[in-house]
Short mmCIF file of N, CA and C in Angstrom, two decimals:
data_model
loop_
_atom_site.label_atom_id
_atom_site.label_comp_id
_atom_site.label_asym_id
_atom_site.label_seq_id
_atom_site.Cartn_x
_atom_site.Cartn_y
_atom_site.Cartn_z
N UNK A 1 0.84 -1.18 0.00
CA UNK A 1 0.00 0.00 0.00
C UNK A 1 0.88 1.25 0.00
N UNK A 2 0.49 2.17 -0.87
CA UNK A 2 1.20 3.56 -0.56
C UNK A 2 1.39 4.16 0.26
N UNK A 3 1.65 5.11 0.38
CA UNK A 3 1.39 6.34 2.06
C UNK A 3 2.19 6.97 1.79
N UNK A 4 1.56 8.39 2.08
CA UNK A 4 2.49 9.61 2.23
C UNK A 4 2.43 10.21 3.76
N UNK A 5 3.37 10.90 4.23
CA UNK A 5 3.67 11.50 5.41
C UNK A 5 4.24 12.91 5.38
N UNK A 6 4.03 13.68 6.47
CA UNK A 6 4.75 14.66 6.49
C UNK A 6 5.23 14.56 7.87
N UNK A 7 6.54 15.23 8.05
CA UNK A 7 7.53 15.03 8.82
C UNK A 7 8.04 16.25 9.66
N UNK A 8 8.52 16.12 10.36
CA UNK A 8 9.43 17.51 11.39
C UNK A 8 10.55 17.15 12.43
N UNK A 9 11.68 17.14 12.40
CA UNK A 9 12.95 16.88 12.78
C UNK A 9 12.90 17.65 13.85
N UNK A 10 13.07 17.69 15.19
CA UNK A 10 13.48 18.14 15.81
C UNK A 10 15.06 17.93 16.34
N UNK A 11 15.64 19.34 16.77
CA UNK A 11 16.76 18.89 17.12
C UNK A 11 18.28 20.26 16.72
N UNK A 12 19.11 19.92 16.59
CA UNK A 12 19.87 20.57 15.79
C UNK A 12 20.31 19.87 14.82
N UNK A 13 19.88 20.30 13.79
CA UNK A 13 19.47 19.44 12.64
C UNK A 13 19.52 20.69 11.57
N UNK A 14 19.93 19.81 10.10
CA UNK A 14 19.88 20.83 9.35
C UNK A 14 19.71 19.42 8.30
N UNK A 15 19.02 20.21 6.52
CA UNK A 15 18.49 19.29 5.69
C UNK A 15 18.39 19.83 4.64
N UNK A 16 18.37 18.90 3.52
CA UNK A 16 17.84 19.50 2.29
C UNK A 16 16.35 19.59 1.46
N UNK A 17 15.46 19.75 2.65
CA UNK A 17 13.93 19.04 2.46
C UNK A 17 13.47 20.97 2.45
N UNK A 18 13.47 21.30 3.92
CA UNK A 18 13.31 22.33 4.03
C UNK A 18 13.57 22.44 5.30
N UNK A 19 14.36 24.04 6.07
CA UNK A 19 14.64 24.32 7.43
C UNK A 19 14.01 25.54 7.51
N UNK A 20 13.23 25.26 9.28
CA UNK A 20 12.53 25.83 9.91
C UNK A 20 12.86 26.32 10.98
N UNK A 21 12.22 27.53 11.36
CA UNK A 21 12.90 27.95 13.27
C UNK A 21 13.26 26.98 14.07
N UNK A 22 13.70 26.73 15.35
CA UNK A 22 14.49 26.73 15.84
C UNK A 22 15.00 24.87 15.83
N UNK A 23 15.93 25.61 14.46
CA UNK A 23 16.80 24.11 14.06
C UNK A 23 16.21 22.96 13.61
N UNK A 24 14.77 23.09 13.12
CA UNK A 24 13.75 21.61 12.39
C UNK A 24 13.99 21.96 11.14
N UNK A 25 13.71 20.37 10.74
CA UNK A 25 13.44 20.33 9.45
C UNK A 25 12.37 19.62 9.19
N UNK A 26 11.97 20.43 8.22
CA UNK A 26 9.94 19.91 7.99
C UNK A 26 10.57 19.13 6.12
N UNK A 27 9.97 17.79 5.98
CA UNK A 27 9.04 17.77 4.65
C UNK A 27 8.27 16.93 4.43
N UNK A 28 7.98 16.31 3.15
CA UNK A 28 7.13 15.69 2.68
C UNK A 28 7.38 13.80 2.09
N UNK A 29 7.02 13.00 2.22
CA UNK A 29 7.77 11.63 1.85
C UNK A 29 6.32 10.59 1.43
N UNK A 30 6.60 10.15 0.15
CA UNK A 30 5.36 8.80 -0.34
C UNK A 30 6.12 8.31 -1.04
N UNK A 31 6.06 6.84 -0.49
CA UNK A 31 6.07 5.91 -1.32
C UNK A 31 5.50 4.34 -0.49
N UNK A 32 6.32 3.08 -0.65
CA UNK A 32 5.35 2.16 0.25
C UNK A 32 5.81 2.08 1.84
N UNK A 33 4.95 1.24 2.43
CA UNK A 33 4.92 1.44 3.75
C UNK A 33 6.58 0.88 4.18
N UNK A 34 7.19 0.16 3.46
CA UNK A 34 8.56 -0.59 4.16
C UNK A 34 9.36 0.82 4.13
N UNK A 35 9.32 1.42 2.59
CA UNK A 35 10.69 2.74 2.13
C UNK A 35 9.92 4.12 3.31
N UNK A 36 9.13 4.14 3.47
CA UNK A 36 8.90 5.42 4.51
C UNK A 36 9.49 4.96 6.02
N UNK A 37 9.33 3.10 6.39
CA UNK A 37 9.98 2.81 7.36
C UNK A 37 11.09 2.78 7.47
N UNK A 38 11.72 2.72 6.56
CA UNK A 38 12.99 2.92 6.60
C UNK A 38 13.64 4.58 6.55
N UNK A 39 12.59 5.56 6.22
CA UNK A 39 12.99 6.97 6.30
C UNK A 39 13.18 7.37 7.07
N UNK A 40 11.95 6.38 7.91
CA UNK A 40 12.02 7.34 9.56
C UNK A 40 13.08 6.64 10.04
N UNK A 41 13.55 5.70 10.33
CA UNK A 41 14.50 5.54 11.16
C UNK A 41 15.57 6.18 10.72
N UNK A 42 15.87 6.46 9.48
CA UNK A 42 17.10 7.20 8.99
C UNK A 42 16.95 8.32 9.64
N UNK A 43 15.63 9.47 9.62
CA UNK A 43 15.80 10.26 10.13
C UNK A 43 15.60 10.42 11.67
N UNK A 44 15.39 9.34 12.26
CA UNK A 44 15.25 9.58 13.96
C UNK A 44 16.75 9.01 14.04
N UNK A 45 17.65 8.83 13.16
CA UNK A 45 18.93 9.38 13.70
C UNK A 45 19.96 10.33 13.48
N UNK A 46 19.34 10.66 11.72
CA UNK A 46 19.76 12.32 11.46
C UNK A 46 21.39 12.08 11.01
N UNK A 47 21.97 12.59 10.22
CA UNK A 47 23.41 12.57 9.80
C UNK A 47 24.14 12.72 11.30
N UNK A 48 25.48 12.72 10.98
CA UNK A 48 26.72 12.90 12.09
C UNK A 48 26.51 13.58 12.92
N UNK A 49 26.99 14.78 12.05
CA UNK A 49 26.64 16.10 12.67
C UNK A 49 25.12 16.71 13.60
N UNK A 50 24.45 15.88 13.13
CA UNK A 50 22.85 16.53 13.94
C UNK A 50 22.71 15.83 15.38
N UNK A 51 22.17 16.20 16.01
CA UNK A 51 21.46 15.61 17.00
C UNK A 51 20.19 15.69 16.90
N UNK A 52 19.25 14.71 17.11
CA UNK A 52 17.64 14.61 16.85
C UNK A 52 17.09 14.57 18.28
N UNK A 53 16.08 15.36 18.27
CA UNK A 53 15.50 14.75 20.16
C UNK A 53 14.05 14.06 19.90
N UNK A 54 13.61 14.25 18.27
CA UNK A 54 11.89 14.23 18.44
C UNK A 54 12.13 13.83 16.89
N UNK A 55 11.18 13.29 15.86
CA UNK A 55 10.48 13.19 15.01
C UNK A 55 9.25 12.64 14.95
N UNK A 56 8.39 13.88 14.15
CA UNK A 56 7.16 13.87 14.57
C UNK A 56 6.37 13.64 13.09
N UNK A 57 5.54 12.86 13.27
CA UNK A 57 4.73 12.87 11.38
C UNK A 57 3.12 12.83 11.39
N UNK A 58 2.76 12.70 10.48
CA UNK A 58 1.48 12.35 10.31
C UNK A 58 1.05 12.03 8.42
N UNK A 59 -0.10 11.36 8.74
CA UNK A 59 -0.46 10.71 7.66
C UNK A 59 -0.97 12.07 6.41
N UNK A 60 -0.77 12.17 5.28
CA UNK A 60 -0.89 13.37 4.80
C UNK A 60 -2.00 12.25 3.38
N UNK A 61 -2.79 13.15 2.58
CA UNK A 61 -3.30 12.80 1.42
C UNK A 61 -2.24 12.27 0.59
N UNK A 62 -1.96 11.44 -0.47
CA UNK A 62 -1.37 10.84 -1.51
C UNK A 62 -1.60 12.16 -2.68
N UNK A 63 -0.21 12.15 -3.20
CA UNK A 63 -0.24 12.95 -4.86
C UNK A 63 -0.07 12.12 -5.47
N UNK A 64 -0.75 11.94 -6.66
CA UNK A 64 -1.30 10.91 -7.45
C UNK A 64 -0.04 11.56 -8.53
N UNK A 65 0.65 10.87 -9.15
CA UNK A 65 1.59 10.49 -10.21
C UNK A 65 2.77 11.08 -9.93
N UNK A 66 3.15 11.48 -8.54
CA UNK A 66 4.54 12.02 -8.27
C UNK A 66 5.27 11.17 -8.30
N UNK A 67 6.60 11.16 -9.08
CA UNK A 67 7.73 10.66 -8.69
C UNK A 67 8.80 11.15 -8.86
N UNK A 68 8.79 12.32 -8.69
CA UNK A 68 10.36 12.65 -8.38
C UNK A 68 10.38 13.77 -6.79
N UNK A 69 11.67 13.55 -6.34
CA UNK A 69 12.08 14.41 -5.50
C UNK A 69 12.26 15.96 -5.87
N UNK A 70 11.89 16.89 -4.78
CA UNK A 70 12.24 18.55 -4.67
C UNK A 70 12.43 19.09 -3.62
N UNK A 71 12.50 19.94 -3.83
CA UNK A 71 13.12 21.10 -2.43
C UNK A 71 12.56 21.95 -2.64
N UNK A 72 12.34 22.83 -1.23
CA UNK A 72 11.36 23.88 -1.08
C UNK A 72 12.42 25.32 -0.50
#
């Protein structure tokens, strides 16, 4: 099954999705339920450099024929 999510990094954290006040990073992620499980854990540990304290998501509507990645 598909699923899309939207996301928010807490932490000192920095990204190429999009950065928000104080040190989050917010975006957007669909595809199937295993590759988003595997996003989040990538990002509840965040590159080297970051420290994460929180990632927070929720279930968002599906865009019907997206497939490629962007930045905001």
């Amino acid at each position: 099954m598909t699923k899309r999510i939207q996301y928010t990094v807490h932490g000192e954290v920095q990204g190429w999705v999009k950065n928000v006040a104080g040190g989050k990073v917010e975006g957007e992620a669909q595809g199937d339920e295993e590759g988003i499980e595997k996003l989040l854990k990538v990002l509840d540990s965040g590159p080297s450099a970051a420290t994460v304290t929180k990632v927070e998501t929720s279930d968002i509507d599906l865009k019907e024929g997206e497939s490629s990645y962007t930045t905001q």
